[in-house]
Amino acid sequence: MILGAGGAGLCAALHAADRSPHLSVTVVVKGLLGRAGCTRMVQGGYNAVLASPDSLDAHLLDTVAGGGWINDQELVWSLVTHAPGRLLELEARYGCFFDRHPDGRIHQKPFAGQTHDRTVHKGDLTGIEIMNRLTEQVWIRPSLRALEEHRAVELLSDGAGRVGGALVLDIRRGTFTAVRSRATLLAMGGGPTMYRVIACSADKAADGIALALRAGAPVKDMEMVQFHPTGLVVPNSLMTGALLEEGLRGAGGRLLNGKGERFMSRYDPERMERSTRDLVARACFTEVQEGLGSPHGGVWIDVSHLGAKLVETNFRGMVKRCRDFGRDLAREPVEVGPTAHFMMGGVVIDPSCRTAVEGLFAAGEDAGGVHGANRLGGNGVADSTVFGGIAGDVMAEWVMGRALPRLSTHAVEAAEARILEPLGRAEGGEGLYALQQRLRDVMWEQVGLVRQASGLMAALREIEDIGQRAPRAAVPGGTAYNLAWQDWLNLQNQVAAAWLIARSALERQESRGSHFRRDHANTGAELYSIHVVGGDSAGLRIWKEPTRLTRLAPEAARQPTCVEVGD
Amino acid sequence: MLTRRMGSAEAWRDTKVGMWAWLLQRVAAVGLVAVIAAHLKNPFARPVQAALLALVLFHGLLGVRAILLDFGLPVRWHRLLFLLALLVGVVAFAAFWRWRWY
Amino acid sequence: MVLRVFRWSPGSRERLQKYWVKARHGMTVLDALVELQRNSDATLAFRYACRVGMCGSCAMVVNGRERWACRTLLSNLARGPVTVRPLYQFPLIRDLVVDMAPMKNKMLEMKAVFVPGRRAMAGDEFAQIGSRSRERRAIDAAIECIGCGMCVSACTMVGHDPRFPGPAALTRVFTLQRDSRDGAHAGRSLAVLAEDVLTRCHGQANCTAVCPMEISPTDSILALRRRAVLRLLGIGPR
């Protein structure tokens, strides 16, 4: 069983089906097959080493240096060695198109933080191409069954500590099915939707992280949440947070605060707007916090001095995106602000995608360790397709000769009762969406781009309070296609992940990659990851796990811990 | 399943140019059948002659538009072609009517 | 402002329900629906995912025209009440939510799925097709489909003839027939020569008018028709 149907979920399904066609594989997806999740939203592209002078070692080094040296280097090595093959597979077996040179070679563009031109793309809509082609292939394989608009609400144990399936809710009808499975993959794509401003798909809710935590699988690096500096600010609209490409700054775009000052001169006078992404994002955030923001709580990006024609030809998609909202990017400044983009942290896995819990696997954004403290642009979709494929292969082998587990009906009934509880409950107390807004506000203010111990502790108290109230919120309406009920489920997963982020951020008393502590602004010498494991009775356990430098060690001259990244 | 119920105003609310072009050609075809019948009865009735000429022109020119698109003219020109067909139709009608030989 | 929203659930009658929403600057149709659902009527059902115009989940008929709710500003619509209905030609699930499966089924009927050809099957090297080649340019113009179903809803022929595969499936067939890496051209050619396929398009270009990705399914269908004619005459590509 595969939970989630982004790049990781679909690659896993295809690999499992092609490895042994007589297996029955079920894909459970919250939305429509191929349309949910963030792989679809990838603009930039796919990092893969295809030709010299680029090399696998260079890709490894770039990724590890970008990740602040706390990546799991074996996972990174898997990523860089499998990426070229997976890319070829996407093209030759599934029929993806990528942009090419006139002579037919695949075009690779430079992406920040990388030493070579490595990023394969299809215009600025690479994700749509990849997801469309994967979806078609899933359709035609008879052994693959997709449960669209279904979501896993609980992982079910077989009574011997193994995951033996999941309780699945049909969103359309509001009915439950307990699905037994010999192997279960978490590929639900993380998703920092517990922040006020987000760039990722709005249907995500860190479901996979919350399920893994409840099932007792350890997670790591949860404090590492990447923020992108230039998300569109559209007051009153969900569109807020949608990315404006980083190339705008690269091309010479200027960032201005509410008073019209090029404020980057106070943060990085040398590189100005071309400074690294986390630094720019933090600078924008600080300006707004100090009351120097634009009218709607952002800053201005101005590219009009480059000439309207140049902007319109080079950034067509961005111009269209702005124009739909009445803003002329080519001729006037546009309001932008930092936006929560990607969770580097996730479930601890080994290079074959196994988690610490038998029967449970994880891949893609749900898994942690590949990107360390910061992700390079173009490594995201590579991660999901590479590890999705690995998980599919491994799971297909792993289930051989294993019996279908038995599930306890008692656990199923208990989970159903818990989930059905809020329906029809008398209204009163704080509403669901008020609680969600509280969560998003506190995460943004205290656990966002700039953190410190006092704020994190206050945030933890707030999150715990919201966590207490959320299950008690009332949900009007019935079970069938009830958005409020779905959001009630989402909120609890978001609270669980939010707590992990805040708690891990408190634990890491240094600044590294995307994690910045005002009270510990320096990067320490020690390399470690923060692990958290949940469980039934013993409560949560948090510990520091030293990073194993299995392939590379930071050189004496320190590598920069922050790099500029694309999307 | 919802279908556009052509009896309702809602279905016609956002009728696009391409559909008008198609409809106009079909309506002209149906009109032609009636007008030709009338024309056979009495070829010298002036209003029937005018109607015949107008309908032949519109139906024919809209047909030429469809043929041009079929042969590979980019579809993004189809509105322009529709306008052209109408214009040419009106001009040709005026010219013919003025030039009548009898 | 007034929003008239289509409501239906199994066992009840179709109706348009009237709501008041305070229209604020920058608000889209999707924002208005979300606000209604959160603050006035929690039972209202609609579908959305990415909310920035990439997933094609929130297609609906707004004021008589197929649009993506997340990218349609209320202020860009004509004055007066805004009418929101689900897409036409798809089975209803609830309120504005429709079942997109028929579109997928039509694609499968038309074999609109990539099948690796012999060279691609060897799989040891990338195909060498230049970005400025005619093949790639023809395909690029038609490939960025987000599967929203607006073209199918806008097509009058889909409503008229249930066997007509519709613009989305035929556009995908076109990109595959132009794709030299694909190995199933012959079978697909036969599929599109069936009675209710290519001949059923009347070239009204309603699909092209509503496509949010600026694809022209009409062009694709006409191109397929030309290929079919040439093939029947024995002078064209298979």
mmCIF file with all atom_site columns, C-alpha atoms in Angstrom, chain A residues 27-123:
data_model
loop_
_atom_site.group_PDB
_atom_site.id
_atom_site.type_symbol
_atom_site.label_atom_id
_atom_site.label_alt_id
_atom_site.label_comp_id
_atom_site.label_asym_id
_atom_site.label_entity_id
_atom_site.label_seq_id
_atom_site.pdbx_PDB_ins_code
_atom_site.Cartn_x
_atom_site.Cartn_y
_atom_site.Cartn_z
_atom_site.occupancy
_atom_site.B_iso_or_equiv
_atom_site.pdbx_formal_charge
_atom_site.auth_seq_id
_atom_site.auth_comp_id
_atom_site.auth_asym_id
_atom_site.auth_atom_id
_atom_site.pdbx_PDB_model_num
ATOM 1  C CA . VAL A 1 27  ? -2.336 3.934  -3.976  1.00 0.00 ? 27  VAL A CA 1
ATOM 2  C CA . VAL A 1 28  ? -4.223 6.096  -1.508  1.00 0.00 ? 28  VAL A CA 1
ATOM 3  C CA . VAL A 1 29  ? -4.410 9.780  -2.420  1.00 0.00 ? 29  VAL A CA 1
ATOM 4  C CA . LYS A 1 30  ? -6.143 12.676 -0.719  1.00 0.00 ? 30  LYS A CA 1
ATOM 5  C CA . GLY A 1 31  ? -7.057 14.383 -3.983  1.00 0.00 ? 31  GLY A CA 1
ATOM 6  C CA . LEU A 1 32  ? -7.219 13.263 -7.593  1.00 0.00 ? 32  LEU A CA 1
ATOM 7  C CA . LEU A 1 33  ? -4.525 10.937 -8.861  1.00 0.00 ? 33  LEU A CA 1
ATOM 8  C CA . GLY A 1 34  ? -1.606 12.942 -10.178 1.00 0.00 ? 34  GLY A CA 1
ATOM 9  C CA . ARG A 1 35  ? -3.015 16.304 -9.104  1.00 0.00 ? 35  ARG A CA 1
ATOM 10 C CA . ALA A 1 36  ? -2.389 16.316 -5.390  1.00 0.00 ? 36  ALA A CA 1
ATOM 11 C CA . GLY A 1 37  ? 0.854  17.301 -3.761  1.00 0.00 ? 37  GLY A CA 1
ATOM 12 C CA . CYS A 1 38  ? 3.818  19.410 -4.731  1.00 0.00 ? 38  CYS A CA 1
ATOM 13 C CA . THR A 1 39  ? 5.736  17.452 -7.355  1.00 0.00 ? 39  THR A CA 1
ATOM 14 C CA . ARG A 1 40  ? 3.249  18.954 -9.750  1.00 0.00 ? 40  ARG A CA 1
ATOM 15 C CA . MET A 1 41  ? 4.180  22.447 -8.627  1.00 0.00 ? 41  MET A CA 1
ATOM 16 C CA . VAL A 1 42  ? 7.871  22.092 -9.422  1.00 0.00 ? 42  VAL A CA 1
ATOM 17 C CA . GLN A 1 43  ? 8.911  24.920 -11.699 1.00 0.00 ? 43  GLN A CA 1
ATOM 18 C CA . GLY A 1 44  ? 12.685 24.689 -11.742 1.00 0.00 ? 44  GLY A CA 1
ATOM 19 C CA . GLY A 1 45  ? 13.756 21.184 -12.416 1.00 0.00 ? 45  GLY A CA 1
ATOM 20 C CA . TYR A 1 46  ? 15.573 17.983 -11.701 1.00 0.00 ? 46  TYR A CA 1
ATOM 21 C CA . ASN A 1 47  ? 19.205 17.697 -10.621 1.00 0.00 ? 47  ASN A CA 1
ATOM 22 C CA . ALA A 1 48  ? 21.079 14.882 -12.287 1.00 0.00 ? 48  ALA A CA 1
ATOM 23 C CA . VAL A 1 49  ? 24.667 14.471 -13.358 1.00 0.00 ? 49  VAL A CA 1
ATOM 24 C CA . LEU A 1 50  ? 24.634 13.668 -17.066 1.00 0.00 ? 50  LEU A CA 1
ATOM 25 C CA . ALA A 1 51  ? 27.949 14.764 -18.565 1.00 0.00 ? 51  ALA A CA 1
ATOM 26 C CA . SER A 1 52  ? 31.459 15.769 -17.566 1.00 0.00 ? 52  SER A CA 1
ATOM 27 C CA . PRO A 1 53  ? 32.898 17.998 -16.220 1.00 0.00 ? 53  PRO A CA 1
ATOM 28 C CA . ASP A 1 54  ? 30.087 17.475 -13.719 1.00 0.00 ? 54  ASP A CA 1
ATOM 29 C CA . SER A 1 55  ? 30.516 14.441 -11.513 1.00 0.00 ? 55  SER A CA 1
ATOM 30 C CA . LEU A 1 56  ? 28.632 12.455 -8.924  1.00 0.00 ? 56  LEU A CA 1
ATOM 31 C CA . ASP A 1 57  ? 31.188 13.569 -6.337  1.00 0.00 ? 57  ASP A CA 1
ATOM 32 C CA . ALA A 1 58  ? 30.465 17.214 -7.163  1.00 0.00 ? 58  ALA A CA 1
ATOM 33 C CA . HIS A 1 59  ? 26.726 16.651 -6.789  1.00 0.00 ? 59  HIS A CA 1
ATOM 34 C CA . LEU A 1 60  ? 27.341 14.911 -3.480  1.00 0.00 ? 60  LEU A CA 1
ATOM 35 C CA . LEU A 1 61  ? 29.547 17.725 -2.221  1.00 0.00 ? 61  LEU A CA 1
ATOM 36 C CA . ASP A 1 62  ? 27.134 20.456 -3.314  1.00 0.00 ? 62  ASP A CA 1
ATOM 37 C CA . THR A 1 63  ? 24.218 18.717 -1.634  1.00 0.00 ? 63  THR A CA 1
ATOM 38 C CA . VAL A 1 64  ? 26.054 18.041 1.598   1.00 0.00 ? 64  VAL A CA 1
ATOM 39 C CA . ALA A 1 65  ? 27.625 21.491 1.790   1.00 0.00 ? 65  ALA A CA 1
ATOM 40 C CA . GLY A 1 66  ? 24.241 23.023 1.024   1.00 0.00 ? 66  GLY A CA 1
ATOM 41 C CA . GLY A 1 67  ? 22.701 20.924 3.758   1.00 0.00 ? 67  GLY A CA 1
ATOM 42 C CA . GLY A 1 68  ? 25.051 22.280 6.416   1.00 0.00 ? 68  GLY A CA 1
ATOM 43 C CA . TRP A 1 69  ? 26.887 18.928 6.620   1.00 0.00 ? 69  TRP A CA 1
ATOM 44 C CA . ILE A 1 70  ? 24.220 17.193 8.635   1.00 0.00 ? 70  ILE A CA 1
ATOM 45 C CA . ASN A 1 71  ? 22.774 15.199 5.724   1.00 0.00 ? 71  ASN A CA 1
ATOM 46 C CA . ASP A 1 72  ? 22.780 11.435 5.852   1.00 0.00 ? 72  ASP A CA 1
ATOM 47 C CA . GLN A 1 73  ? 25.571 11.006 3.325   1.00 0.00 ? 73  GLN A CA 1
ATOM 48 C CA . GLU A 1 74  ? 24.518 7.495  2.343   1.00 0.00 ? 74  GLU A CA 1
ATOM 49 C CA . LEU A 1 75  ? 21.095 8.836  1.360   1.00 0.00 ? 75  LEU A CA 1
ATOM 50 C CA . VAL A 1 76  ? 22.721 11.657 -0.595  1.00 0.00 ? 76  VAL A CA 1
ATOM 51 C CA . TRP A 1 77  ? 24.928 9.157  -2.382  1.00 0.00 ? 77  TRP A CA 1
ATOM 52 C CA . SER A 1 78  ? 21.840 7.129  -3.295  1.00 0.00 ? 78  SER A CA 1
ATOM 53 C CA . LEU A 1 79  ? 20.241 10.300 -4.586  1.00 0.00 ? 79  LEU A CA 1
ATOM 54 C CA . VAL A 1 80  ? 23.119 11.386 -6.807  1.00 0.00 ? 80  VAL A CA 1
ATOM 55 C CA . THR A 1 81  ? 23.885 7.921  -8.159  1.00 0.00 ? 81  THR A CA 1
ATOM 56 C CA . HIS A 1 82  ? 20.271 7.051  -8.984  1.00 0.00 ? 82  HIS A CA 1
ATOM 57 C CA . ALA A 1 83  ? 19.193 10.442 -10.331 1.00 0.00 ? 83  ALA A CA 1
ATOM 58 C CA . PRO A 1 84  ? 20.610 10.080 -13.869 1.00 0.00 ? 84  PRO A CA 1
ATOM 59 C CA . GLY A 1 85  ? 19.059 6.637  -14.269 1.00 0.00 ? 85  GLY A CA 1
ATOM 60 C CA . ARG A 1 86  ? 15.716 7.774  -12.968 1.00 0.00 ? 86  ARG A CA 1
ATOM 61 C CA . LEU A 1 87  ? 15.755 10.721 -15.346 1.00 0.00 ? 87  LEU A CA 1
ATOM 62 C CA . LEU A 1 88  ? 16.407 8.402  -18.273 1.00 0.00 ? 88  LEU A CA 1
ATOM 63 C CA . GLU A 1 89  ? 13.602 6.182  -17.051 1.00 0.00 ? 89  GLU A CA 1
ATOM 64 C CA . LEU A 1 90  ? 11.237 9.165  -16.892 1.00 0.00 ? 90  LEU A CA 1
ATOM 65 C CA . GLU A 1 91  ? 12.048 9.959  -20.474 1.00 0.00 ? 91  GLU A CA 1
ATOM 66 C CA . ALA A 1 92  ? 12.402 6.575  -22.110 1.00 0.00 ? 92  ALA A CA 1
ATOM 67 C CA . ARG A 1 93  ? 9.838  4.496  -20.223 1.00 0.00 ? 93  ARG A CA 1
ATOM 68 C CA . TYR A 1 94  ? 7.238  7.034  -19.231 1.00 0.00 ? 94  TYR A CA 1
ATOM 69 C CA . GLY A 1 95  ? 7.606  9.515  -22.085 1.00 0.00 ? 95  GLY A CA 1
ATOM 70 C CA . CYS A 1 96  ? 8.501  12.751 -20.260 1.00 0.00 ? 96  CYS A CA 1
ATOM 71 C CA . PHE A 1 97  ? 9.785  15.671 -22.269 1.00 0.00 ? 97  PHE A CA 1
ATOM 72 C CA . PHE A 1 98  ? 12.641 17.829 -21.106 1.00 0.00 ? 98  PHE A CA 1
ATOM 73 C CA . ASP A 1 99  ? 14.123 20.906 -22.702 1.00 0.00 ? 99  ASP A CA 1
ATOM 74 C CA . ARG A 1 100 ? 16.978 20.255 -25.065 1.00 0.00 ? 100 ARG A CA 1
ATOM 75 C CA . HIS A 1 101 ? 19.728 21.920 -26.970 1.00 0.00 ? 101 HIS A CA 1
ATOM 76 C CA . PRO A 1 102 ? 19.101 22.321 -30.688 1.00 0.00 ? 102 PRO A CA 1
ATOM 77 C CA . ASP A 1 103 ? 21.375 19.318 -31.290 1.00 0.00 ? 103 ASP A CA 1
ATOM 78 C CA . GLY A 1 104 ? 19.167 17.120 -29.111 1.00 0.00 ? 104 GLY A CA 1
ATOM 79 C CA . ARG A 1 105 ? 21.194 16.917 -25.910 1.00 0.00 ? 105 ARG A CA 1
ATOM 80 C CA . ILE A 1 106 ? 19.276 17.556 -22.713 1.00 0.00 ? 106 ILE A CA 1
ATOM 81 C CA . HIS A 1 107 ? 19.529 21.133 -21.530 1.00 0.00 ? 107 HIS A CA 1
ATOM 82 C CA . GLN A 1 108 ? 20.815 21.652 -18.020 1.00 0.00 ? 108 GLN A CA 1
ATOM 83 C CA . LYS A 1 109 ? 20.617 25.040 -16.389 1.00 0.00 ? 109 LYS A CA 1
ATOM 84 C CA . PRO A 1 110 ? 22.673 26.452 -13.584 1.00 0.00 ? 110 PRO A CA 1
ATOM 85 C CA . PHE A 1 111 ? 20.911 26.536 -10.254 1.00 0.00 ? 111 PHE A CA 1
ATOM 86 C CA . ALA A 1 112 ? 22.307 28.410 -7.328  1.00 0.00 ? 112 ALA A CA 1
ATOM 87 C CA . GLY A 1 113 ? 24.464 26.519 -4.870  1.00 0.00 ? 113 GLY A CA 1
ATOM 88 C CA . GLN A 1 114 ? 25.734 24.138 -7.511  1.00 0.00 ? 114 GLN A CA 1
ATOM 89 C CA . THR A 1 115 ? 29.118 24.027 -9.110  1.00 0.00 ? 115 THR A CA 1
ATOM 90 C CA . HIS A 1 116 ? 27.897 22.864 -12.535 1.00 0.00 ? 116 HIS A CA 1
ATOM 91 C CA . ASP A 1 117 ? 24.907 23.291 -14.836 1.00 0.00 ? 117 ASP A CA 1
ATOM 92 C CA . ARG A 1 118 ? 22.967 20.334 -13.554 1.00 0.00 ? 118 ARG A CA 1
ATOM 93 C CA . THR A 1 119 ? 19.271 21.096 -13.491 1.00 0.00 ? 119 THR A CA 1
ATOM 94 C CA . VAL A 1 120 ? 17.145 19.403 -16.148 1.00 0.00 ? 120 VAL A CA 1
ATOM 95 C CA . HIS A 1 121 ? 13.820 21.118 -16.787 1.00 0.00 ? 121 HIS A CA 1
ATOM 96 C CA . LYS A 1 122 ? 10.812 21.465 -19.037 1.00 0.00 ? 122 LYS A CA 1
ATOM 97 C CA . GLY A 1 123 ? 10.331 25.199 -19.385 1.00 0.00 ? 123 GLY A CA 1
#
